[in-house]
Amino acid sequence: MPDRAQAARSLALLDEPKALTPRELEDRRLIHRNDSVRERADAFRELRTRLLALGGDTNFVTLVAPICHGCGGSFVARNLAAAFAFDDSKTALLVDCDALHPSQHTALHVDASQGGLMDYLDERQTDVARILYRTGVPRLRLIPCGSQRETSGESFSSFRMRAMVDSLRSRYPDRYLILDGPPVLGSPDARILSGLADLVVLVAGYGKVTPQQIEKAVASFQPGQVAGVVFNQTP
């Protein structure tokens, strides 16, 4: 394991040339430290703390998946990643895996001109470093989805995908990966992605899903893998 000096050097590499202002963060619907979003920020920090308690002493991969489209899974994934980046001793990498409805590069105002995840998996982009984008949030990086497509399960189950996740996770012991996944119901893609994750966080849009749908979504994953359900968009 790298010593503290090595960890500090790895974190220094993730310094942003110009951090976003609170107003710019709110425009991207991101939490920050000011009082204007304190309640929301505290909720995501609490979620981070619970995941750290479940994940143990090593960094881990978390899949954030909406139960159905429109539940706000990408919003939760983005802010959970930001909550990990709040901690000066940790870094976060957000990976947009929703190939049908990619949104993170737009939400974060990132120019993904070098491509993204699907381009890397299709080998149209061979250098993973070129699809790691700065976000304007210190210690938070984004891998956008890249080329939009109808189905992506076969790509997610490929050796290239697993090797990429393992490499991104193991390179820095302080890096936590957040996979922004597709909806659980109606497609096997989220279940396939869960094979790369240690923990799964489900997102239920308030008034958008039934208790039966939540139970069905939980049953889609391995016993004990679902860390919990976030109820989003509550009044």
Short mmCIF file of N, CA and C in Angstrom, two decimals, residues 30-32 44 48 76-87 92 94 137-138 140 178:
data_model
loop_
_atom_site.label_atom_id
_atom_site.label_comp_id
_atom_site.label_asym_id
_atom_site.label_seq_id
_atom_site.Cartn_x
_atom_site.Cartn_y
_atom_site.Cartn_z
N LEU A 30 -25.16 20.20 -8.05
CA LEU A 30 -24.16 19.54 -7.22
C LEU A 30 -24.15 20.13 -5.83
N ILE A 31 -23.92 19.30 -4.85
CA ILE A 31 -23.81 19.77 -3.48
C ILE A 31 -22.50 20.52 -3.28
N HIS A 32 -22.45 21.37 -2.26
CA HIS A 32 -21.22 22.05 -1.87
C HIS A 32 -21.31 22.34 -0.38
N PHE A 44 -26.30 13.49 1.52
CA PHE A 44 -25.34 12.71 0.73
C PHE A 44 -24.11 12.33 1.53
N ARG A 48 -22.77 8.58 2.12
CA ARG A 48 -21.35 8.21 1.97
C ARG A 48 -20.85 7.49 3.23
N VAL A 76 -28.42 11.35 -8.15
CA VAL A 76 -27.90 10.74 -6.93
C VAL A 76 -26.46 10.28 -7.13
N ALA A 77 -26.17 9.66 -8.26
CA ALA A 77 -24.80 9.19 -8.52
C ALA A 77 -23.82 10.36 -8.53
N ARG A 78 -24.20 11.44 -9.18
CA ARG A 78 -23.33 12.62 -9.30
C ARG A 78 -23.02 13.22 -7.93
N ASN A 79 -24.03 13.33 -7.10
CA ASN A 79 -23.83 13.95 -5.80
C ASN A 79 -23.19 13.01 -4.79
N LEU A 80 -23.41 11.72 -4.94
CA LEU A 80 -22.69 10.78 -4.10
C LEU A 80 -21.19 10.84 -4.40
N ALA A 81 -20.85 10.93 -5.67
CA ALA A 81 -19.44 11.08 -6.05
C ALA A 81 -18.87 12.37 -5.47
N ALA A 82 -19.64 13.46 -5.54
CA ALA A 82 -19.19 14.73 -4.97
C ALA A 82 -19.00 14.62 -3.47
N ALA A 83 -19.85 13.85 -2.79
CA ALA A 83 -19.72 13.69 -1.34
C ALA A 83 -18.43 12.95 -0.99
N PHE A 84 -18.05 11.96 -1.78
CA PHE A 84 -16.76 11.30 -1.55
C PHE A 84 -15.62 12.28 -1.76
N ALA A 85 -15.74 13.14 -2.77
CA ALA A 85 -14.68 14.11 -3.06
C ALA A 85 -14.60 15.21 -2.01
N PHE A 86 -15.65 15.40 -1.21
CA PHE A 86 -15.59 16.36 -0.10
C PHE A 86 -14.42 16.06 0.82
N ASP A 87 -14.16 14.76 1.03
CA ASP A 87 -13.12 14.33 1.95
C ASP A 87 -11.75 14.55 1.31
N ALA A 92 -12.83 10.62 -6.10
CA ALA A 92 -13.99 9.92 -6.65
C ALA A 92 -13.92 9.93 -8.18
N LEU A 94 -16.60 9.17 -11.26
CA LEU A 94 -17.97 8.92 -11.69
C LEU A 94 -17.93 8.38 -13.12
N VAL A 137 -14.63 20.10 -9.92
CA VAL A 137 -14.75 19.76 -8.50
C VAL A 137 -13.45 19.09 -8.08
N PRO A 138 -12.74 19.63 -7.12
CA PRO A 138 -11.48 18.99 -6.70
C PRO A 138 -11.67 17.53 -6.33
N LEU A 140 -12.62 15.05 -8.09
CA LEU A 140 -13.70 14.34 -8.77
C LEU A 140 -13.44 14.32 -10.27
N ILE A 178 -17.93 5.35 -8.66
CA ILE A 178 -19.39 5.39 -8.67
C ILE A 178 -19.85 5.12 -10.09
#
